[in-house]
């Protein structure tokens, strides 16, 4: 330290010194996950073996279907279609839901007035919204994505409203005194405070959205994982249904590991590191 | 009529400030509070706890607009105001340096802050996050932020409370060093008389609630001459002028 000072100490110093865990210990969680998934596959294989049926294929059969669909390009075409719908609906729902949620959390009068609306929309079944969207706006992409977003928006509103209520006014006052511009306020004062709530809304959001996207596709689209599952349901092809489902789950897992977790780690880098 | 470009002092003239509680009880916090801080002067607002000092400061900072009366902030130079709050109020998700730079207007964002960080002993801590600082260091960062903006007036709200005696003393000296290098009109709120005597050119003594000015106490002596002996003389003459004020 440049200033030897008895009164002021650096609490972070110790944390900086404690090095990364050795590679062997870092591998343990990964190995545990791999082992756990392998165990599940093994259990599945045994069960499929014991109860031989076309309706319950083993992991080997599903893997073959997966390879076949991948080779023909169908898998990536449908996965891509579903994934882009999930992404579009997610962005629309997060942006609109966050804006509404923060406004409701900040203005008590507005919150009192609109709270019943939020409860109403929270309780409208996803299927009803989808059917109505297709009837009112036609069987098109905008109606599909809009319907999914409308299903998710009330959830985001509720989470972000809690976030806005938990905002610390002293930061806003500091920003007012130092005349922060509107963009600086959003980027440096508002969003970092809302980050845990955004993360929570995102996590629960993605999982919910992709399930609803499948229903939307099944009811009124001509491509996507939902359509494939419907077609294979008609053909009673359980292996294909499982292949598509697992492929999409795998994609979401990769997104979680490669996108969500690094972003979250970056966003929370300022929290005091454990010593 | 002030000539163009002239410097206007800080002029405060608050007629009344009333708080209304949720139960409908109203409390008069300030009543006929008026004083002036001359250009380049370091003034202290001294009063017992809960007498409305912080309320006054919040009004001057523009954070509380529910009052009757008026005030005039110093003009000339940057026209900016800066504040050091009771808590450091650094953004925890930004480093010390980012916290300081964010408070600067766009045109000054890239200015050289080495000198300021050096004086305040923060040179090695620019890239740390506030959670990694002790309270004393965080307070220094808050001081750095305030002085970096080159304000026309600086408000300090008991910036040294809840520090141990030695750290507070060291920070007072640091404040004086920075302030004498970058002089600006300053108004500090405190209930600590010796702190006020050590730092200020003029002490504005407030009466308990509803706060109004009890009187002024000038300390015309340059700060380097305020030795412990001189300070105890100052303390005595202060008590003669304001018996009952501690």
Short mmCIF file of C-alpha atoms in Angstrom, two decimals:
data_model
loop_
_atom_site.label_atom_id
_atom_site.label_comp_id
_atom_site.label_asym_id
_atom_site.label_seq_id
_atom_site.Cartn_x
_atom_site.Cartn_y
_atom_site.Cartn_z
CA UNK A 1 0.00 0.00 0.00
CA UNK A 2 1.21 3.48 -0.70
CA UNK A 3 -0.11 4.94 2.50
CA UNK A 4 0.81 3.27 5.74
CA UNK A 5 -2.12 4.24 7.89
CA UNK A 6 -3.35 2.74 11.11
CA UNK A 7 -6.87 4.02 10.79
CA UNK A 8 -7.55 2.89 7.24
CA UNK A 9 -7.05 -0.68 6.33
CA UNK A 10 -7.58 -2.54 3.13
CA UNK A 11 -9.99 -5.36 3.57
CA UNK A 12 -9.60 -6.60 0.02
CA UNK A 13 -5.89 -7.37 0.35
CA UNK A 14 -6.35 -10.81 1.81
CA UNK A 15 -8.91 -11.74 -0.84
CA UNK A 16 -6.49 -10.82 -3.62
CA UNK A 17 -3.82 -13.07 -2.18
CA UNK A 18 -5.95 -16.20 -1.88
CA UNK A 19 -5.20 -17.81 -5.21
CA UNK A 20 -7.48 -19.82 -7.47
CA UNK A 21 -8.22 -23.38 -6.37
CA UNK A 22 -5.97 -25.98 -8.00
CA UNK A 23 -7.17 -27.48 -11.32
CA UNK A 24 -7.98 -30.78 -9.67
CA UNK A 25 -10.42 -29.25 -7.17
CA UNK A 26 -11.89 -27.07 -9.93
CA UNK A 27 -12.76 -30.21 -11.91
CA UNK A 28 -14.76 -31.85 -9.12
CA UNK A 29 -18.04 -29.99 -9.78
CA UNK A 30 -17.80 -30.71 -13.52
CA UNK A 31 -17.12 -34.39 -12.86
CA UNK A 32 -20.02 -34.55 -10.43
CA UNK A 33 -22.39 -33.15 -13.06
CA UNK A 34 -21.08 -35.55 -15.71
CA UNK A 35 -21.36 -38.51 -13.36
CA UNK A 36 -24.85 -37.53 -12.31
CA UNK A 37 -26.06 -37.24 -15.92
CA UNK A 38 -24.36 -40.51 -16.80
CA UNK A 39 -26.16 -42.18 -13.90
CA UNK A 40 -29.49 -40.90 -15.16
CA UNK A 41 -28.76 -42.29 -18.65
CA UNK A 42 -27.81 -45.63 -17.16
CA UNK A 43 -31.05 -45.76 -15.19
CA UNK A 44 -32.98 -44.86 -18.33
CA UNK A 45 -31.20 -47.60 -20.33
CA UNK A 46 -31.98 -50.21 -17.70
CA UNK A 47 -35.62 -49.19 -17.53
CA UNK A 48 -35.97 -49.19 -21.31
CA UNK A 49 -34.38 -52.60 -21.40
CA UNK A 50 -36.67 -54.00 -18.76
CA UNK A 51 -39.82 -52.55 -20.31
CA UNK A 52 -39.26 -53.08 -24.02
CA UNK A 53 -41.72 -50.94 -25.94
CA UNK A 54 -41.79 -48.64 -28.97
CA UNK A 55 -43.26 -46.02 -26.64
CA UNK A 56 -40.19 -46.08 -24.38
CA UNK A 57 -36.96 -46.10 -26.38
CA UNK A 58 -33.58 -46.29 -24.66
CA UNK A 59 -30.94 -43.58 -24.82
CA UNK A 60 -29.13 -45.35 -27.69
CA UNK A 61 -32.19 -45.21 -29.92
CA UNK A 62 -32.82 -41.55 -29.11
CA UNK A 63 -29.19 -40.75 -29.88
CA UNK A 64 -29.52 -42.42 -33.31
CA UNK A 65 -32.60 -40.35 -34.12
CA UNK A 66 -30.76 -37.27 -32.98
CA UNK A 67 -27.85 -38.01 -35.30
CA UNK A 68 -30.21 -38.74 -38.19
CA UNK A 69 -32.12 -35.50 -37.71
CA UNK A 70 -28.88 -33.57 -37.35
CA UNK A 71 -27.47 -35.09 -40.54
CA UNK A 72 -30.57 -34.17 -42.54
CA UNK A 73 -30.38 -30.59 -41.18
CA UNK A 74 -33.95 -30.73 -39.82
CA UNK A 75 -32.78 -30.59 -36.24
CA UNK A 76 -30.88 -27.33 -36.65
CA UNK A 77 -33.61 -25.78 -38.75
CA UNK A 78 -36.28 -26.40 -36.13
CA UNK A 79 -34.03 -25.67 -33.17
CA UNK A 80 -33.05 -22.38 -34.79
CA UNK A 81 -36.66 -21.41 -35.41
CA UNK A 82 -37.64 -22.12 -31.81
CA UNK A 83 -34.55 -20.49 -30.40
CA UNK A 84 -35.11 -17.26 -32.33
CA UNK A 85 -38.73 -17.14 -31.13
CA UNK A 86 -37.57 -17.70 -27.55
CA UNK A 87 -34.99 -14.94 -27.91
CA UNK A 88 -37.44 -12.47 -29.47
CA UNK A 89 -40.16 -13.15 -26.89
CA UNK A 90 -37.60 -12.94 -24.09
CA UNK A 91 -36.31 -9.55 -25.18
CA UNK A 92 -39.81 -8.13 -25.70
CA UNK A 93 -41.05 -9.47 -22.35
CA UNK A 94 -38.00 -8.32 -20.38
CA UNK A 95 -37.94 -4.81 -21.83
CA UNK A 96 -41.67 -4.12 -21.55
CA UNK A 97 -42.03 -5.93 -18.23
CA UNK A 98 -39.05 -4.13 -16.69
CA UNK A 99 -40.24 -0.70 -17.75
CA UNK A 100 -43.76 -1.31 -16.43
CA UNK A 101 -42.43 -2.96 -13.26
CA UNK A 102 -40.03 -0.14 -12.43
CA UNK A 103 -42.73 2.47 -13.05
CA UNK A 104 -45.21 0.63 -10.83
CA UNK A 105 -42.57 0.19 -8.14
CA UNK A 106 -41.71 3.88 -8.24
CA UNK A 107 -45.19 5.43 -8.28
CA UNK A 108 -47.47 4.17 -5.57
CA UNK A 109 -50.63 5.64 -7.09
CA UNK A 110 -50.02 3.93 -10.42
CA UNK A 111 -49.27 0.71 -8.58
CA UNK A 112 -52.55 0.81 -6.68
CA UNK A 113 -54.47 1.44 -9.91
CA UNK A 114 -52.74 -1.14 -12.10
CA UNK A 115 -52.16 -3.86 -9.50
CA UNK A 116 -55.49 -5.60 -10.31
CA UNK A 117 -54.53 -5.60 -13.99
CA UNK A 118 -51.27 -7.35 -13.18
CA UNK A 119 -53.09 -9.98 -11.13
CA UNK A 120 -55.62 -10.44 -13.93
CA UNK A 121 -52.94 -10.96 -16.58
CA UNK A 122 -50.92 -13.21 -14.26
CA UNK A 123 -53.90 -15.55 -14.10
CA UNK A 124 -54.95 -15.66 -17.73
CA UNK A 125 -53.97 -19.12 -19.01
CA UNK A 126 -51.22 -19.12 -21.61
CA UNK A 127 -53.42 -21.10 -23.98
CA UNK A 128 -56.14 -18.43 -23.94
CA UNK A 129 -53.68 -15.68 -24.79
CA UNK A 130 -52.21 -17.72 -27.64
CA UNK A 131 -55.60 -18.62 -29.13
CA UNK A 132 -56.84 -15.04 -28.87
CA UNK A 133 -53.63 -13.68 -30.42
CA UNK A 134 -53.98 -16.02 -33.39
CA UNK A 135 -57.67 -15.13 -33.82
CA UNK A 136 -57.14 -11.39 -33.53
CA UNK A 137 -53.83 -10.96 -35.33
CA UNK A 138 -53.71 -13.98 -37.63
CA UNK A 139 -51.40 -16.97 -37.78
CA UNK A 140 -48.20 -14.97 -38.08
CA UNK A 141 -44.86 -14.63 -36.37
CA UNK A 142 -45.70 -11.36 -34.61
CA UNK A 143 -48.82 -12.84 -33.03
CA UNK A 144 -46.83 -15.89 -31.90
CA UNK A 145 -44.03 -13.91 -30.29
CA UNK A 146 -46.44 -11.34 -28.89
CA UNK A 147 -48.56 -14.04 -27.28
CA UNK A 148 -45.54 -15.58 -25.58
CA UNK A 149 -44.35 -12.17 -24.39
CA UNK A 150 -47.78 -11.28 -22.98
CA UNK A 151 -47.69 -14.50 -20.98
CA UNK A 152 -44.33 -13.62 -19.49
CA UNK A 153 -44.70 -9.85 -18.99
CA UNK A 154 -46.79 -9.99 -15.76
CA UNK A 155 -44.12 -12.18 -14.13
CA UNK A 156 -41.41 -9.73 -15.07
CA UNK A 157 -43.56 -6.83 -13.85
CA UNK A 158 -44.01 -8.43 -10.43
CA UNK A 159 -40.30 -9.16 -10.01
CA UNK A 160 -39.11 -5.79 -11.26
CA UNK A 161 -41.68 -3.97 -9.15
CA UNK A 162 -40.09 -5.54 -6.08
CA UNK A 163 -36.72 -4.46 -7.42
CA UNK A 164 -37.84 -0.87 -7.87
CA UNK A 165 -39.28 -0.81 -4.35
CA UNK A 166 -35.92 -1.91 -3.00
CA UNK A 167 -34.00 0.89 -4.74
CA UNK A 168 -31.83 2.89 -2.38
CA UNK A 169 -32.89 6.57 -2.63
CA UNK A 170 -29.48 7.80 -1.45
CA UNK A 171 -27.90 6.77 -4.76
CA UNK A 172 -30.57 8.64 -6.71
CA UNK A 173 -29.97 11.70 -4.52
CA UNK A 174 -26.24 11.50 -5.09
CA UNK A 175 -26.89 11.28 -8.83
CA UNK A 176 -29.18 14.30 -8.63
CA UNK A 177 -26.63 16.41 -6.74
CA UNK A 178 -23.85 15.54 -9.18
CA UNK A 179 -26.21 16.05 -12.14
CA UNK A 180 -25.87 12.64 -13.74
CA UNK A 181 -27.42 12.52 -17.21
CA UNK A 182 -30.44 10.26 -17.80
CA UNK A 183 -28.35 7.58 -19.54
CA UNK A 184 -25.75 7.54 -16.76
CA UNK A 185 -28.51 7.24 -14.20
CA UNK A 186 -29.98 4.22 -15.93
CA UNK A 187 -26.66 2.55 -16.63
CA UNK A 188 -24.71 3.28 -13.46
CA UNK A 189 -27.36 3.82 -10.79
CA UNK A 190 -30.59 2.04 -11.75
CA UNK A 191 -29.57 -1.11 -13.62
CA UNK A 192 -26.86 -2.28 -11.20
CA UNK A 193 -29.38 -2.04 -8.36
CA UNK A 194 -31.95 -3.98 -10.37
CA UNK A 195 -29.45 -6.59 -11.55
CA UNK A 196 -30.40 -9.34 -9.06
CA UNK A 197 -34.06 -8.88 -9.97
CA UNK A 198 -33.26 -8.87 -13.69
CA UNK A 199 -31.30 -12.08 -13.22
CA UNK A 200 -34.18 -13.70 -11.32
CA UNK A 201 -36.71 -12.61 -13.94
CA UNK A 202 -34.44 -13.85 -16.73
CA UNK A 203 -33.85 -17.23 -15.18
CA UNK A 204 -37.48 -18.02 -14.54
CA UNK A 205 -38.38 -16.26 -17.79
CA UNK A 206 -36.32 -18.31 -20.23
CA UNK A 207 -37.57 -21.59 -18.80
CA UNK A 208 -41.20 -20.46 -18.94
CA UNK A 209 -40.90 -18.86 -22.38
CA UNK A 210 -39.52 -21.86 -24.19
CA UNK A 211 -42.29 -24.05 -22.87
CA UNK A 212 -44.92 -21.61 -24.08
CA UNK A 213 -43.15 -21.20 -27.43
CA UNK A 214 -43.67 -24.91 -28.05
CA UNK A 215 -47.42 -24.51 -27.56
CA UNK A 216 -47.49 -21.47 -29.84
CA UNK A 217 -45.66 -23.43 -32.53
CA UNK A 218 -47.91 -26.43 -32.16
CA UNK A 219 -51.04 -24.30 -32.56
CA UNK A 220 -50.13 -22.06 -35.43
CA UNK A 221 -46.66 -22.31 -36.91
CA UNK A 222 -45.14 -24.55 -39.54
CA UNK A 223 -41.66 -24.96 -38.07
CA UNK A 224 -39.93 -25.23 -34.71
CA UNK A 225 -39.51 -27.88 -32.05
CA UNK A 226 -43.18 -27.60 -31.06
CA UNK A 227 -44.28 -28.56 -34.58
CA UNK A 228 -41.85 -31.48 -34.66
CA UNK A 229 -43.16 -32.78 -31.37
CA UNK A 230 -46.72 -32.51 -32.67
CA UNK A 231 -45.86 -34.32 -35.93
CA UNK A 232 -44.05 -37.09 -34.08
CA UNK A 233 -46.93 -37.37 -31.65
CA UNK A 234 -49.18 -38.10 -34.66
CA UNK A 235 -46.67 -40.76 -35.76
CA UNK A 236 -46.25 -42.03 -32.20
CA UNK A 237 -42.49 -41.62 -32.61
CA UNK A 238 -41.38 -41.23 -29.01
CA UNK A 239 -37.69 -41.42 -29.88
CA UNK A 240 -37.98 -38.34 -32.09
CA UNK A 241 -40.00 -36.47 -29.45
CA UNK A 242 -37.30 -37.17 -26.86
CA UNK A 243 -34.53 -36.35 -29.33
CA UNK A 244 -35.94 -32.90 -30.03
CA UNK A 245 -36.70 -32.21 -26.40
CA UNK A 246 -33.24 -33.22 -25.20
CA UNK A 247 -31.56 -31.28 -27.99
CA UNK A 248 -33.36 -28.13 -26.98
CA UNK A 249 -32.70 -28.66 -23.27
CA UNK A 250 -29.02 -29.11 -24.16
CA UNK A 251 -29.05 -25.83 -26.08
CA UNK A 252 -30.59 -24.03 -23.09
CA UNK A 253 -27.97 -25.59 -20.81
CA UNK A 254 -25.18 -24.36 -23.05
CA UNK A 255 -26.72 -20.87 -23.09
CA UNK A 256 -26.88 -20.94 -19.30
CA UNK A 257 -23.25 -22.02 -18.97
CA UNK A 258 -21.71 -19.91 -21.72
CA UNK A 259 -23.88 -16.80 -21.61
CA UNK A 260 -25.96 -16.37 -18.46
CA UNK A 261 -23.37 -17.39 -15.88
CA UNK A 262 -20.45 -15.37 -17.33
CA UNK A 263 -22.71 -12.31 -17.66
CA UNK A 264 -23.85 -12.75 -14.08
CA UNK A 265 -20.30 -13.16 -12.83
CA UNK A 266 -19.31 -9.99 -14.63
CA UNK A 267 -22.28 -8.09 -13.22
CA UNK A 268 -21.51 -9.12 -9.64
CA UNK A 269 -17.71 -8.73 -9.81
CA UNK A 270 -17.88 -5.80 -7.37
CA UNK A 271 -19.35 -7.83 -4.53
CA UNK A 272 -16.74 -8.56 -1.90
CA UNK A 273 -14.89 -11.68 -2.91
CA UNK A 274 -14.92 -14.43 -0.31
CA UNK A 275 -11.58 -14.45 1.49
CA UNK B 1 -27.49 44.43 -8.90
CA UNK B 2 -24.45 42.22 -9.31
CA UNK B 3 -22.04 43.09 -12.10
CA UNK B 4 -21.75 40.40 -14.76
CA UNK B 5 -19.30 37.65 -13.86
CA UNK B 6 -19.19 38.64 -10.23
CA UNK B 7 -19.37 35.99 -7.61
CA UNK B 8 -22.56 35.73 -5.61
CA UNK B 9 -22.29 34.36 -2.07
CA UNK B 10 -24.40 31.55 -0.69
CA UNK B 11 -27.50 33.23 0.68
CA UNK B 12 -30.08 31.26 2.63
CA UNK B 13 -33.45 32.60 3.65
CA UNK B 14 -35.79 29.77 4.63
CA UNK B 15 -39.04 31.02 6.16
CA UNK B 16 -40.39 27.70 7.28
CA UNK B 17 -40.03 23.98 6.79
CA UNK B 18 -42.69 21.70 8.21
CA UNK B 19 -42.61 17.91 8.29
CA UNK B 20 -45.91 16.09 8.31
CA UNK B 21 -45.81 12.58 9.71
CA UNK B 22 -47.98 9.77 8.40
CA UNK B 23 -50.28 10.25 11.40
CA UNK B 24 -50.84 13.87 10.42
CA UNK B 25 -48.69 15.36 13.16
CA UNK B 26 -46.73 18.33 11.86
CA UNK B 27 -43.33 19.31 13.18
CA UNK B 28 -41.72 22.63 12.39
CA UNK B 29 -38.09 21.83 11.59
CA UNK B 30 -36.87 25.23 10.45
CA UNK B 31 -38.25 28.69 11.19
CA UNK B 32 -36.86 31.98 9.84
CA UNK B 33 -33.48 30.50 9.12
CA UNK B 34 -31.31 32.96 7.27
CA UNK B 35 -27.55 33.25 6.90
CA UNK B 36 -24.91 33.93 4.31
CA UNK B 37 -21.64 32.25 3.45
CA UNK B 38 -19.14 34.54 1.76
CA UNK B 39 -17.31 33.56 -1.38
CA UNK B 40 -14.40 31.22 -0.66
CA UNK B 41 -15.33 30.87 2.98
CA UNK B 42 -15.47 27.64 4.95
CA UNK B 43 -18.54 27.86 7.19
CA UNK B 44 -19.91 25.39 9.68
CA UNK B 45 -23.52 24.95 10.61
CA UNK B 46 -23.34 23.94 14.26
CA UNK B 47 -26.28 22.70 16.22
CA UNK B 48 -27.48 19.88 18.46
CA UNK B 49 -28.47 16.56 16.92
CA UNK B 50 -31.87 16.60 15.32
CA UNK B 51 -32.15 20.37 15.12
CA UNK B 52 -32.61 20.44 11.36
CA UNK B 53 -29.07 20.84 10.04
CA UNK B 54 -29.35 17.98 7.58
CA UNK B 55 -32.79 19.24 6.56
CA UNK B 56 -31.25 22.60 5.72
CA UNK B 57 -28.56 20.92 3.66
CA UNK B 58 -31.10 18.78 1.79
CA UNK B 59 -33.01 21.94 0.88
CA UNK B 60 -29.84 23.61 -0.39
CA UNK B 61 -28.93 20.49 -2.39
CA UNK B 62 -32.32 20.65 -4.07
CA UNK B 63 -33.37 17.28 -2.63
CA UNK B 64 -36.23 18.73 -0.60
CA UNK B 65 -38.46 21.26 -2.29
CA UNK B 66 -41.30 21.33 0.26
CA UNK B 67 -40.41 24.52 2.12
CA UNK B 68 -41.22 28.21 2.08
CA UNK B 69 -38.50 30.74 1.53
CA UNK B 70 -35.64 31.00 -0.88
CA UNK B 71 -31.92 30.53 -1.22
CA UNK B 72 -29.27 31.60 -3.65
CA UNK B 73 -26.35 29.33 -4.52
CA UNK B 74 -23.00 30.89 -5.37
CA UNK B 75 -22.59 31.66 -9.03
CA UNK B 76 -19.53 32.11 -11.14
CA UNK B 77 -16.93 29.55 -12.06
CA UNK B 78 -18.32 26.10 -12.57
CA UNK B 79 -21.78 26.74 -11.10
CA UNK B 80 -21.72 23.13 -9.95
CA UNK B 81 -22.52 21.92 -6.46
CA UNK B 82 -20.91 19.01 -4.71
CA UNK B 83 -21.83 17.15 -1.58
CA UNK B 84 -20.20 14.80 0.88
CA UNK B 85 -22.99 12.91 2.57
CA UNK B 86 -23.10 11.35 6.01
CA UNK B 87 -22.55 7.98 4.36
CA UNK B 88 -19.92 7.85 1.61
CA UNK B 89 -22.66 6.93 -0.93
CA UNK B 90 -20.26 5.49 -3.47
CA UNK B 91 -21.78 3.27 -6.13
CA UNK B 92 -20.69 -0.21 -4.93
CA UNK B 93 -20.56 -1.57 -8.50
CA UNK B 94 -18.08 1.01 -9.74
CA UNK B 95 -14.42 1.37 -8.76
CA UNK B 96 -13.17 4.32 -6.76
CA UNK B 97 -11.93 6.05 -9.89
CA UNK B 98 -15.14 5.35 -11.84
CA UNK B 99 -17.14 6.74 -8.94
CA UNK B 100 -15.15 9.96 -9.07
CA UNK B 101 -15.24 10.29 -12.84
CA UNK B 102 -18.97 9.60 -13.09
CA UNK B 103 -19.64 12.69 -10.98
CA UNK B 104 -17.75 14.87 -13.45
CA UNK B 105 -19.44 16.64 -16.33
CA UNK B 106 -18.74 15.06 -19.72
CA UNK B 107 -16.12 17.69 -20.61
CA UNK B 108 -14.03 16.84 -17.52
CA UNK B 109 -14.46 13.05 -17.59
CA UNK B 110 -10.93 12.37 -18.78
CA UNK B 111 -9.18 14.98 -16.67
CA UNK B 112 -6.03 14.17 -14.76
CA UNK B 113 -6.93 13.12 -11.22
CA UNK B 114 -3.46 11.95 -10.10
CA UNK B 115 -2.83 14.98 -7.90
CA UNK B 116 -6.15 14.71 -6.12
CA UNK B 117 -5.80 10.96 -5.50
CA UNK B 118 -2.26 11.50 -4.25
CA UNK B 119 -3.22 14.15 -1.71
CA UNK B 120 -5.99 11.98 -0.36
CA UNK B 121 -3.77 8.90 -0.22
CA UNK B 122 -5.95 7.01 -2.67
CA UNK B 123 -3.38 6.58 -5.44
CA UNK B 124 -3.12 2.81 -4.97
CA UNK B 125 -6.83 2.30 -4.56
CA UNK B 126 -8.28 3.75 -7.72
CA UNK B 127 -9.24 0.36 -9.11
CA UNK B 128 -10.76 -1.04 -5.90
CA UNK B 129 -14.48 -1.41 -5.34
CA UNK B 130 -16.03 0.42 -2.37
CA UNK B 131 -16.70 -2.86 -0.56
CA UNK B 132 -12.95 -3.37 -0.44
CA UNK B 133 -12.39 -0.06 1.37
CA UNK B 134 -12.62 0.75 5.05
CA UNK B 135 -15.06 3.47 6.05
CA UNK B 136 -12.23 5.99 6.35
CA UNK B 137 -11.00 5.26 2.83
CA UNK B 138 -14.51 5.36 1.44
CA UNK B 139 -14.95 8.80 3.03
CA UNK B 140 -11.76 9.93 1.33
CA UNK B 141 -13.10 8.70 -1.99
CA UNK B 142 -16.27 10.70 -1.35
CA UNK B 143 -14.10 13.77 -0.70
CA UNK B 144 -12.17 13.10 -3.91
CA UNK B 145 -15.43 12.93 -5.84
CA UNK B 146 -16.61 16.23 -4.38
CA UNK B 147 -13.39 18.12 -5.07
CA UNK B 148 -12.86 16.62 -8.52
CA UNK B 149 -15.97 18.38 -9.80
CA UNK B 150 -14.41 21.79 -8.98
CA UNK B 151 -17.67 22.93 -7.43
CA UNK B 152 -18.77 26.51 -6.88
CA UNK B 153 -20.02 25.39 -3.50
CA UNK B 154 -19.36 22.30 -1.45
CA UNK B 155 -21.77 20.92 1.13
CA UNK B 156 -20.57 18.48 3.78
CA UNK B 157 -23.00 16.66 6.04
CA UNK B 158 -21.10 15.45 9.11
CA UNK B 159 -18.58 13.72 6.89
CA UNK B 160 -16.54 12.34 9.78
CA UNK B 161 -19.17 10.72 11.99
CA UNK B 162 -18.77 7.11 13.09
CA UNK B 163 -15.02 7.16 12.56
CA UNK B 164 -12.58 6.58 15.37
CA UNK B 165 -10.92 9.70 16.73
CA UNK B 166 -7.58 9.31 15.00
CA UNK B 167 -9.04 8.55 11.59
CA UNK B 168 -11.46 11.46 11.87
CA UNK B 169 -8.59 13.77 12.86
CA UNK B 170 -6.51 12.62 9.92
CA UNK B 171 -9.41 13.11 7.55
CA UNK B 172 -9.99 16.65 8.85
CA UNK B 173 -6.38 17.48 8.03
CA UNK B 174 -6.76 15.91 4.60
CA UNK B 175 -9.93 17.94 4.03
CA UNK B 176 -8.07 21.12 4.94
CA UNK B 177 -5.17 20.24 2.64
CA UNK B 178 -7.42 19.57 -0.34
CA UNK B 179 -9.59 22.56 0.39
CA UNK B 180 -6.67 24.99 0.65
CA UNK B 181 -5.35 23.73 -2.70
CA UNK B 182 -8.75 23.95 -4.35
CA UNK B 183 -10.53 26.66 -2.38
CA UNK B 184 -14.28 26.82 -2.78
CA UNK B 185 -17.19 28.10 -0.77
CA UNK B 186 -17.97 25.33 1.69
CA UNK B 187 -20.74 24.72 4.18
CA UNK B 188 -20.31 21.88 6.62
CA UNK B 189 -22.91 20.58 9.00
CA UNK B 190 -21.64 19.29 12.32
CA UNK B 191 -22.55 18.92 15.97
CA UNK B 192 -18.89 18.68 16.96
CA UNK B 193 -17.74 22.08 18.27
CA UNK B 194 -14.00 21.41 18.22
CA UNK B 195 -14.28 20.16 14.64
CA UNK B 196 -16.05 23.37 13.70
CA UNK B 197 -13.43 25.50 15.47
CA UNK B 198 -10.61 23.69 13.73
CA UNK B 199 -12.00 23.84 10.21
CA UNK B 200 -14.11 26.91 9.72
CA UNK B 201 -13.77 30.64 9.13
CA UNK B 202 -17.19 31.19 10.55
CA UNK B 203 -19.53 29.11 12.68
CA UNK B 204 -23.25 29.56 12.27
CA UNK B 205 -24.78 28.47 15.56
CA UNK B 206 -28.28 27.05 15.35
CA UNK B 207 -30.86 26.89 18.10
CA UNK B 208 -32.72 23.61 18.71
CA UNK B 209 -35.92 22.88 16.85
CA UNK B 210 -37.34 24.79 15.11
CA UNK B 211 -33.87 25.72 13.90
CA UNK B 212 -32.95 29.35 13.48
CA UNK B 213 -29.65 31.20 13.73
CA UNK B 214 -28.63 31.84 17.32
CA UNK B 215 -25.57 33.81 16.34
CA UNK B 216 -22.33 33.82 14.38
CA UNK B 217 -18.87 33.02 15.66
CA UNK B 218 -15.99 34.15 13.46
CA UNK B 219 -12.62 32.46 13.60
CA UNK B 220 -10.39 34.97 11.81
CA UNK B 221 -7.22 33.07 12.68
CA UNK B 222 -5.41 31.23 9.84
CA UNK B 223 -5.72 27.48 10.35
CA UNK B 224 -2.01 26.80 10.78
CA UNK B 225 -2.05 28.91 13.98
CA UNK B 226 -4.83 26.92 15.60
CA UNK B 227 -2.67 25.02 18.06
CA UNK B 228 -4.20 23.08 20.96
CA UNK B 229 -3.57 26.14 23.20
CA UNK B 230 -5.30 28.50 20.77
CA UNK B 231 -8.12 26.03 20.30
CA UNK B 232 -8.86 25.94 24.04
CA UNK B 233 -8.89 29.76 24.10
CA UNK B 234 -11.30 29.71 21.14
CA UNK B 235 -13.42 27.18 22.94
CA UNK B 236 -13.57 29.39 26.03
CA UNK B 237 -14.56 32.51 24.14
CA UNK B 238 -17.14 30.48 22.22
CA UNK B 239 -18.69 29.32 25.51
CA UNK B 240 -18.70 32.90 26.77
CA UNK B 241 -20.60 34.02 23.70
CA UNK B 242 -22.93 31.02 23.55
CA UNK B 243 -23.44 29.67 27.08
CA UNK B 244 -25.35 26.44 27.01
CA UNK B 245 -24.22 25.43 23.51
CA UNK B 246 -21.91 22.44 23.63
#
